[in-house]
PDB file of C-alpha atoms and ligand atoms in Angstrom:
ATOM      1  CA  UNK F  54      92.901  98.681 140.896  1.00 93.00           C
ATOM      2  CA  UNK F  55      94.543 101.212 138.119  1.00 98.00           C
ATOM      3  CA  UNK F  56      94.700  99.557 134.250  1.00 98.00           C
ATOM      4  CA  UNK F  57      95.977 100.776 130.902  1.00 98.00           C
ATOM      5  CA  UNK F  58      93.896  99.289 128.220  1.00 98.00           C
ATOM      6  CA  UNK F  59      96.585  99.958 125.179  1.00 98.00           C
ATOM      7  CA  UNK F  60      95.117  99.483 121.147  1.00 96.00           C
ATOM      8  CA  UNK F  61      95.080 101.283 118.215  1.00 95.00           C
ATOM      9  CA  UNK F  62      92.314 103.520 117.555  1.00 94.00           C
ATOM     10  CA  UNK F  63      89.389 101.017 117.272  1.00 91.00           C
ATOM     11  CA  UNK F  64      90.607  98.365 118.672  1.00 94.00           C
ATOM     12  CA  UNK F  65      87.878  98.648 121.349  1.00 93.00           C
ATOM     13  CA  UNK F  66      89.121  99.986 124.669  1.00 95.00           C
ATOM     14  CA  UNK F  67      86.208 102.708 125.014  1.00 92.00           C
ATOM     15  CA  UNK F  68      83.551  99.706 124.745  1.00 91.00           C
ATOM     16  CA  UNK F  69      85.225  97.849 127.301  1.00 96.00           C
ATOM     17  CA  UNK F  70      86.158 100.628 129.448  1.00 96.00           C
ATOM     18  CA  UNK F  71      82.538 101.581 129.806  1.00 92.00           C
ATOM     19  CA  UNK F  72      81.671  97.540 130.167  1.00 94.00           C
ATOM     20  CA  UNK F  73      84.155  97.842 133.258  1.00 96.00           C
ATOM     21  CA  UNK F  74      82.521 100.997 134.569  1.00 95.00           C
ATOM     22  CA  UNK F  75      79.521  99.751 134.489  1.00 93.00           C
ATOM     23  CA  UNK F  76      79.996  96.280 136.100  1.00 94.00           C
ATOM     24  CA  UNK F  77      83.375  96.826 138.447  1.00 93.00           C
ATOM     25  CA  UNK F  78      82.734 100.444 139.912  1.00 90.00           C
ATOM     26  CA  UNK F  79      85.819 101.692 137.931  1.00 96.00           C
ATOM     27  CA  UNK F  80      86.159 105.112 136.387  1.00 97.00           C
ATOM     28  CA  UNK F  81      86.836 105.544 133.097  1.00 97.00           C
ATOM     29  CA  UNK F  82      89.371 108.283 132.004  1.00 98.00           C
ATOM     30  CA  UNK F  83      89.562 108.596 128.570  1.00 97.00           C
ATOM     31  CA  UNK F  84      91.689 111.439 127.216  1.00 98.00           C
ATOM     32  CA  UNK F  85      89.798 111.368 124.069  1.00 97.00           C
ATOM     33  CA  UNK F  86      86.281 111.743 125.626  1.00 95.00           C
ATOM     34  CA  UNK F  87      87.639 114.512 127.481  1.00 97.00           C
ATOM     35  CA  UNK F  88      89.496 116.498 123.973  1.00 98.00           C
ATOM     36  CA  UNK F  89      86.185 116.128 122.796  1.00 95.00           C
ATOM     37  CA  UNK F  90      84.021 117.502 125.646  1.00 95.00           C
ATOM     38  CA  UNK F  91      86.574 120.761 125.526  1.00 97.00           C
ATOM     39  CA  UNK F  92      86.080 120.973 121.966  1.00 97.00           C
ATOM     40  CA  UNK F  93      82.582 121.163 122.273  1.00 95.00           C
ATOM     41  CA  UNK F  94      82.826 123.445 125.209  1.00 97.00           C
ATOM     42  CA  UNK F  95      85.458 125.934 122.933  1.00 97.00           C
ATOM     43  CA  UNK F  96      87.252 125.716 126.421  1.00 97.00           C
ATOM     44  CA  UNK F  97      91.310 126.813 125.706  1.00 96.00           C
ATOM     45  CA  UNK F  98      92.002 123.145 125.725  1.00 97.00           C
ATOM     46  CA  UNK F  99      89.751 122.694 123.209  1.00 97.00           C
ATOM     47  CA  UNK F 100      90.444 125.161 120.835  1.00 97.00           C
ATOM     48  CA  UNK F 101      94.311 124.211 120.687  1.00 96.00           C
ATOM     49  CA  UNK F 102      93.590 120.500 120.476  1.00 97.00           C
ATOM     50  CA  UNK F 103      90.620 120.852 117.711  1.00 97.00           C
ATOM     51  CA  UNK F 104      92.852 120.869 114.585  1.00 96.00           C
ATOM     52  CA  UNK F 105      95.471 118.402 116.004  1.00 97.00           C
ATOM     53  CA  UNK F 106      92.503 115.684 116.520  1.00 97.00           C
ATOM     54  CA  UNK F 107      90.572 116.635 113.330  1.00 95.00           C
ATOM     55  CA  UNK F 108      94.295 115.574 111.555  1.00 96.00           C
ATOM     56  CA  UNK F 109      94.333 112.750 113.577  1.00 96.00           C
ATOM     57  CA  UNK F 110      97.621 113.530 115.392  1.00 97.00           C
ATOM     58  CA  UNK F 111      98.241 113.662 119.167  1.00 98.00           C
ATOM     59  CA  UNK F 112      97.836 116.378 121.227  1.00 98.00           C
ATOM     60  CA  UNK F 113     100.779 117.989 123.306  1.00 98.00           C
ATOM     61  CA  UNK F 114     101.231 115.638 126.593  1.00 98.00           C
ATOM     62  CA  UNK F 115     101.317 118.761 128.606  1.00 97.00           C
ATOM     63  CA  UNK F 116      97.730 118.891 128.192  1.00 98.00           C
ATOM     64  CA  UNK F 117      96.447 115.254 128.555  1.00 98.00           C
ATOM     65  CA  UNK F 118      98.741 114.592 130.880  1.00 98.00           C
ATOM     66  CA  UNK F 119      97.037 117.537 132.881  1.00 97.00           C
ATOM     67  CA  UNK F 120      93.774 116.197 131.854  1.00 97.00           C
ATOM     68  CA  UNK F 121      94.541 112.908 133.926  1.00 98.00           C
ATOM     69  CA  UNK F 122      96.173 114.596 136.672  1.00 97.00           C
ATOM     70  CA  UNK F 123      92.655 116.873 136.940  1.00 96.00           C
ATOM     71  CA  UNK F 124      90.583 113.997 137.240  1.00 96.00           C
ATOM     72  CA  UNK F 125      92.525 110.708 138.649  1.00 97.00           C
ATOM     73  CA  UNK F 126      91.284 111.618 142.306  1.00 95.00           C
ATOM     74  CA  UNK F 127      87.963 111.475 140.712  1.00 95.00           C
ATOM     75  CA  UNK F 128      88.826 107.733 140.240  1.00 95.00           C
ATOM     76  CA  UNK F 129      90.303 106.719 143.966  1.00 90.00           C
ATOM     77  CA  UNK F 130      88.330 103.008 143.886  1.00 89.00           C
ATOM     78  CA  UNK F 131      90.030 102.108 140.282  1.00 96.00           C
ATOM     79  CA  UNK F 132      90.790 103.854 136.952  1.00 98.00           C
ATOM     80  CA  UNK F 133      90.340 102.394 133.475  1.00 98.00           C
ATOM     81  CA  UNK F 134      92.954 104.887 131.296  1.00 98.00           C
ATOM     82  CA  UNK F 135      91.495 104.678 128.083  1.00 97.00           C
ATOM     83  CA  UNK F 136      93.727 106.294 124.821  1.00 97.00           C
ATOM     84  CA  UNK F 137      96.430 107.600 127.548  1.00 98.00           C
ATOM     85  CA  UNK F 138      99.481 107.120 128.177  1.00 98.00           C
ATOM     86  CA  UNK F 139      99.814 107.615 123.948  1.00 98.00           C
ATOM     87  CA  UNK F 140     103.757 108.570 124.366  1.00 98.00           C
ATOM     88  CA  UNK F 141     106.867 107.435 126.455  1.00 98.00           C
ATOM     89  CA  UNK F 142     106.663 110.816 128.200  1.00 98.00           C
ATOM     90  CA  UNK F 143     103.080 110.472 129.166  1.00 98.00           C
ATOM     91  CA  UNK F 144     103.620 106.861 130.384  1.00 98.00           C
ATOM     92  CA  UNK F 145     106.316 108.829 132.719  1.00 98.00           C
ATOM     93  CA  UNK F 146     103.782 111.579 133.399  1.00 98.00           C
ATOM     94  CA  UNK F 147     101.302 108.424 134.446  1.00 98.00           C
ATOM     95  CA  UNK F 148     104.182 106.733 137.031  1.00 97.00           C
ATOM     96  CA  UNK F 149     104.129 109.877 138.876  1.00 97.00           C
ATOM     97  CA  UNK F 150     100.729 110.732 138.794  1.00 97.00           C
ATOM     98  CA  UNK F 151     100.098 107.686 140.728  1.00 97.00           C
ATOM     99  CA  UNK F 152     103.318 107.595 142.970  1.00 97.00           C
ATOM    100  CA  UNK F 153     102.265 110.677 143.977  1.00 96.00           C
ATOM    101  CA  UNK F 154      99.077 109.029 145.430  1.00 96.00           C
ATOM    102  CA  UNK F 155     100.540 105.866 146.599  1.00 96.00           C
ATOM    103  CA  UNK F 156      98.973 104.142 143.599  1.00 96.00           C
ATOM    104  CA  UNK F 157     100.211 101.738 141.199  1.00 93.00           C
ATOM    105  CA  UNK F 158      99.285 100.081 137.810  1.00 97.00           C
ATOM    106  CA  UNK F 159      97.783  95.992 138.025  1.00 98.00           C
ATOM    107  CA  UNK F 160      98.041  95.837 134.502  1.00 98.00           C
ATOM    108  CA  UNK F 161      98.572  96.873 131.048  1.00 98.00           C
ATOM    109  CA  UNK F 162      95.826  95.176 128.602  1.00 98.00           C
ATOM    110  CA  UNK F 163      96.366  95.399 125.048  1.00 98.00           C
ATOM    111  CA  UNK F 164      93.987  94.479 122.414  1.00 97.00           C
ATOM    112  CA  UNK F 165      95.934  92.642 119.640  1.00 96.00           C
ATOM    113  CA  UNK F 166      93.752  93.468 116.565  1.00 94.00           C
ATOM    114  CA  UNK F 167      94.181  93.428 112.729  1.00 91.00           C
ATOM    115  CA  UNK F 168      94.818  97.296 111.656  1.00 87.00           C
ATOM    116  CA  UNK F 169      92.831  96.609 107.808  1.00 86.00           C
ATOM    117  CA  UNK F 170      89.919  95.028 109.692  1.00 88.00           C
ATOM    118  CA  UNK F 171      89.890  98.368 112.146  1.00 90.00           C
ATOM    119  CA  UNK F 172      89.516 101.027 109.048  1.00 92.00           C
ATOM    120  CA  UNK F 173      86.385  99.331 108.291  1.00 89.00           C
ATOM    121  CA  UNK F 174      85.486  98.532 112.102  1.00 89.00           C
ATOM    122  CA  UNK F 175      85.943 102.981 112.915  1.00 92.00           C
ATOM    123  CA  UNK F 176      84.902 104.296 109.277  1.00 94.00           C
ATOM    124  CA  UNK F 177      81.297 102.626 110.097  1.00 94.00           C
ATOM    125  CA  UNK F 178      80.902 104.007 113.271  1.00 93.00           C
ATOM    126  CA  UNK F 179      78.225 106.786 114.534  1.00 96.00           C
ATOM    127  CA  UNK F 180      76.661 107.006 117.375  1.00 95.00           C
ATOM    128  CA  UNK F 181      73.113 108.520 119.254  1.00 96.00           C
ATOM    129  CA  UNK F 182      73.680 112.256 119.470  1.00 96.00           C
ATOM    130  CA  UNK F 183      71.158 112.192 122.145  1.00 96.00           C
ATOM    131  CA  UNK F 184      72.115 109.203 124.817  1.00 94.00           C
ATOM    132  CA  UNK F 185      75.454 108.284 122.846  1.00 89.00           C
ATOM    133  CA  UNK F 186      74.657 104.429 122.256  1.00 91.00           C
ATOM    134  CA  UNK F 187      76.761 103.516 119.359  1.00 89.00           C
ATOM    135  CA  UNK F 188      76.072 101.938 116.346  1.00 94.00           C
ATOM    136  CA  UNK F 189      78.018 100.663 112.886  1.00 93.00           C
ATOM    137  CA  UNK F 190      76.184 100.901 109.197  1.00 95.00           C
ATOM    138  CA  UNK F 191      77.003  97.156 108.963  1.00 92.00           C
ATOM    139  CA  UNK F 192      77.484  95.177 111.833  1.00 89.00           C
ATOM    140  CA  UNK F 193      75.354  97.176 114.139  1.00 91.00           C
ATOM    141  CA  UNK F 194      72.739  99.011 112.718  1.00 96.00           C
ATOM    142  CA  UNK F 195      69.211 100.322 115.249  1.00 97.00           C
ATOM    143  CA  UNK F 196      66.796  98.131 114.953  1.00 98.00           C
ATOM    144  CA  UNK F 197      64.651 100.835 113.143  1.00 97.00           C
ATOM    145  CA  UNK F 198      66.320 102.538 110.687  1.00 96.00           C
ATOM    146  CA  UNK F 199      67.139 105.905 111.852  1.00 97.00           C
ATOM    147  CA  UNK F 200      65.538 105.788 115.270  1.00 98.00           C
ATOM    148  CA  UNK F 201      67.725 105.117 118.139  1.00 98.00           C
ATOM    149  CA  UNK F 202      67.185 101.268 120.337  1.00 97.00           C
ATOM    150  CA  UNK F 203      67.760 103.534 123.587  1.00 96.00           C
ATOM    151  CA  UNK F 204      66.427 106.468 123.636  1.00 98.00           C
ATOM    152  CA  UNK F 205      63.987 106.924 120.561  1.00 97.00           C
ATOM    153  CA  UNK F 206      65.787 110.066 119.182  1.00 98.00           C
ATOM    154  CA  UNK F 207      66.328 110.366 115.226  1.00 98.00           C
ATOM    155  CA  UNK F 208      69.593 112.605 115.658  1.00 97.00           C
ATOM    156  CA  UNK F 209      73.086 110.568 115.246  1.00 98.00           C
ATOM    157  CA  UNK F 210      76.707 111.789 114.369  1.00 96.00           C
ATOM    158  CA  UNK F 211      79.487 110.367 113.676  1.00 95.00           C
ATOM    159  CA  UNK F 212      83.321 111.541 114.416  1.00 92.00           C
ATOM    160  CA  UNK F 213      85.137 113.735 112.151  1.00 92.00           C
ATOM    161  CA  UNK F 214      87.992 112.092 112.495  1.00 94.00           C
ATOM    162  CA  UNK F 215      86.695 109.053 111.661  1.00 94.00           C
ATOM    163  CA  UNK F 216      87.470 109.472 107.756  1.00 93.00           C
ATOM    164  CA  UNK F 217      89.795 106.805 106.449  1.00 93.00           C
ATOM    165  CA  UNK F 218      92.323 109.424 105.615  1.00 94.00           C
ATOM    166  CA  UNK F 219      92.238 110.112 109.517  1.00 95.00           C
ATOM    167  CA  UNK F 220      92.047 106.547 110.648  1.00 94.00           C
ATOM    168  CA  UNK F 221      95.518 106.339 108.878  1.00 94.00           C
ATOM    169  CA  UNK F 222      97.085 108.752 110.154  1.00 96.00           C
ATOM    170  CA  UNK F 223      96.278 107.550 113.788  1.00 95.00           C
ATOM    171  CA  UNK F 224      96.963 104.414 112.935  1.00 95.00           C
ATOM    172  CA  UNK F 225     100.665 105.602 112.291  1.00 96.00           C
ATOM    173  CA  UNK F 226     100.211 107.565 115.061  1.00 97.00           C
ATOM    174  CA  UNK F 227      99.738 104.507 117.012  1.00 96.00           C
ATOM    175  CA  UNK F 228     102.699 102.246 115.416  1.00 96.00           C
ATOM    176  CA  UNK F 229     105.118 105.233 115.649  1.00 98.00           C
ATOM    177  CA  UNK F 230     104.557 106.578 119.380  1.00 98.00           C
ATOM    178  CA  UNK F 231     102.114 103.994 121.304  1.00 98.00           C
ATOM    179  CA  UNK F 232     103.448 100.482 120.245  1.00 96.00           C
ATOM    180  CA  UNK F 233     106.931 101.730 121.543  1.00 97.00           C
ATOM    181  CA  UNK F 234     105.913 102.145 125.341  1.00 98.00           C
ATOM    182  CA  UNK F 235     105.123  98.430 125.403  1.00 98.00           C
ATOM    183  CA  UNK F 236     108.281  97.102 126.322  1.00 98.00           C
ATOM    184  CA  UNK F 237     108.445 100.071 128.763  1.00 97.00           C
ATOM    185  CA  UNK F 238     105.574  98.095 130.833  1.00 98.00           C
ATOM    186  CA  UNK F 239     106.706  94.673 129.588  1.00 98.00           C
ATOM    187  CA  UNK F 240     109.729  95.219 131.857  1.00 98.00           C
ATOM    188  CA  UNK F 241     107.572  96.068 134.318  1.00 97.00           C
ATOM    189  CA  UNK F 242     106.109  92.278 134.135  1.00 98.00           C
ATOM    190  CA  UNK F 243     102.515  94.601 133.527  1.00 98.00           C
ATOM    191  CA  UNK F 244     101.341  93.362 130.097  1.00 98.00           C
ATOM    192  CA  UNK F 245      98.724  91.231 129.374  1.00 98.00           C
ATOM    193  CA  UNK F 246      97.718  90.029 125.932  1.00 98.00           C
ATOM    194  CA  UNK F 247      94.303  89.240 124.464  1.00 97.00           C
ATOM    195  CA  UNK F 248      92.605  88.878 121.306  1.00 97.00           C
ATOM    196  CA  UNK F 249      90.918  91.978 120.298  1.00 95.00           C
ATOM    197  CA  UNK F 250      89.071  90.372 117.031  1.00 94.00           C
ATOM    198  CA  UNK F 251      87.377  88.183 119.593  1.00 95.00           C
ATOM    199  CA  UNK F 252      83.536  89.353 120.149  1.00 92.00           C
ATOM    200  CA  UNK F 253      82.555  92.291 122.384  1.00 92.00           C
ATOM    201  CA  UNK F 254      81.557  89.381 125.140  1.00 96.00           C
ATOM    202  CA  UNK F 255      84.647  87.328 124.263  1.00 97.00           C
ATOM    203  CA  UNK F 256      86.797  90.586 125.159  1.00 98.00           C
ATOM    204  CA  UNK F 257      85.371  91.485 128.057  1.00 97.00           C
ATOM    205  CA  UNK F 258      85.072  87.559 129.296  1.00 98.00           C
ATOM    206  CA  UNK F 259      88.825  88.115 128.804  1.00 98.00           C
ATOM    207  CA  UNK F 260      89.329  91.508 130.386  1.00 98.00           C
ATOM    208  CA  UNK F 261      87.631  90.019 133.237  1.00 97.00           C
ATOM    209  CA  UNK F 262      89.532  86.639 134.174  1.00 97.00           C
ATOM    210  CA  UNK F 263      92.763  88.858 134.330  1.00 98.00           C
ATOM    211  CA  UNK F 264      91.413  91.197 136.741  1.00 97.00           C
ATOM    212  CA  UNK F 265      90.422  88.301 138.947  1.00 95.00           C
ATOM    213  CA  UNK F 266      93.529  85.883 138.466  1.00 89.00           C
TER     214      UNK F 266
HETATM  215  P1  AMP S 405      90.507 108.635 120.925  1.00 62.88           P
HETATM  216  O1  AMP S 405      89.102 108.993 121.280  1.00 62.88           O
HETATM  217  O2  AMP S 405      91.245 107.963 122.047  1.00 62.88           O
HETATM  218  O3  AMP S 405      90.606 107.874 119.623  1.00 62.88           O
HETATM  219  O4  AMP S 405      91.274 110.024 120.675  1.00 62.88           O
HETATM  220  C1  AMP S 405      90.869 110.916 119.658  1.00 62.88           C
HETATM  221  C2  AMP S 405      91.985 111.911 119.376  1.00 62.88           C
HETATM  222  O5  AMP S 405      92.239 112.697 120.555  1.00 62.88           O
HETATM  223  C3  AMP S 405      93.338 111.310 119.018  1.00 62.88           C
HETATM  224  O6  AMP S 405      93.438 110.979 117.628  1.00 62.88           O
HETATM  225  C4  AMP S 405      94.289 112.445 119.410  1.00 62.88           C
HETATM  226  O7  AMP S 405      94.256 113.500 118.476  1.00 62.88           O
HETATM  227  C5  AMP S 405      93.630 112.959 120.704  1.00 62.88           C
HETATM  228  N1  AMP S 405      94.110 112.229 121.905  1.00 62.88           N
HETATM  229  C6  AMP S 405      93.366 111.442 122.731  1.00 62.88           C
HETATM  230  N2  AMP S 405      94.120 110.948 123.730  1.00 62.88           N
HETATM  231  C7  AMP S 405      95.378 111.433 123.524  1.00 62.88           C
HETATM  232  C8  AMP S 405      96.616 111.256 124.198  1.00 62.88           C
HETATM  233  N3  AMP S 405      96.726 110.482 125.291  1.00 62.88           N
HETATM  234  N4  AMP S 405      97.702 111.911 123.705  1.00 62.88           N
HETATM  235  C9  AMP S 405      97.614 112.697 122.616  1.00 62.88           C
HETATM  236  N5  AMP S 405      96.488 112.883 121.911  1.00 62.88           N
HETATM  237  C10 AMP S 405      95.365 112.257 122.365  1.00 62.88           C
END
């Protein structure tokens, strides 16, 4: 089974993408995750995409559209797209990735959330740099100050482009070339609704009683 889980930035789709992996034998393919891991590489990818993401604009969707394409074998028992399709053209890009393979979407979750509550939800954020278990400076803090539940380490980061200048700018990113595609799948009788506000449990409780209905 192939989802979308649409949201703006924060609204939670990479905690309950890895929720799904971890429970349903899905993959997750998050086009941000992978930006990232070519930043950090300094592959070619990476070094065009760097500035674009540090300004909190999208990258071109010649390139995460080829992202997905390079890795949506990698996900033949069920993907989880996570932060793509972010543009009508990529949501066309998506259609014929998967036509291609004789594959077609089940759904298209979004997380309805409150954009004001999100700033503080992302600007909080950091995470191990060691095992990556995340954390927030108020509603999630390690149970010892600066030592990691998981793992033990004392290293964390946090994303740069999770300034509030940033946040705003993909925020308006979102509204202006995200929201748009909606009625693209709502045609397609794919969208499902749920309350992103709702706890992390509450979410995924929700995630989960539309991919068994
Ligand atoms: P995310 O981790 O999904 O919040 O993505 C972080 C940043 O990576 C975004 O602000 C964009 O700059 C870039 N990005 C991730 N996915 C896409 C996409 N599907 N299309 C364009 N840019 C993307």
């Amino acid at each position: 089974m192939d989802i979308i889980l649409l949201g703006p930035p924060g609204a939670g789709k990479g905690t309950q993408a890895a929720r799904l992996q971890q429970n349903r034998g899905m993959i997750q393919l998050s086009t941000g995750d992978m930006l990232r891991e070519a930043v950090a590489k300094g592959t070619p990818v990476g070094v065009k995409a760097k500035a674009v993401m540090e300004a909190g604009e999208l990258v071109s969707d010649a390139i995460v559209s080829a992202l997905i394409g390079e890795r949506l074998d990698s996900a033949s028992d069920g993907a989880i797209f996570d932060g793509f399709p972010r543009t009508q053209h990529q949501a066309e890009a998506l259609e014929m990735l998967l036509a291609d393979r004789d594959r077609n979407l089940a759904h298209v979750i979004e997380l309805v959330v409150d954009e004001e509550a999100l700033v503080d939800r992302i600007t909080g954020r950091f995470s191990c740099a060691q095992c990556g278990a995340n954390y927030h400076d108020r509603f999630h803090r390690p149970k010892v100050d600066g030592t990691c539940d998981v793992c033990g380490s004392h290293e964390f980061k946090r994303r740069p482009d999770d300034n509030e200048a940033t946040v705003r700018t993909r925020m308006a990113e979102y509204r202006a070339k995200t929201a748009p595609i909606l009625p693209f799948y709502e045609e397609k009788g794919l969208v499902r609704r749920i309350d992103g506000m709702a706890s992390v449990d509450d979410v995924a409780a929700a995630i989960d009683s539309i991919l068994d209905s």
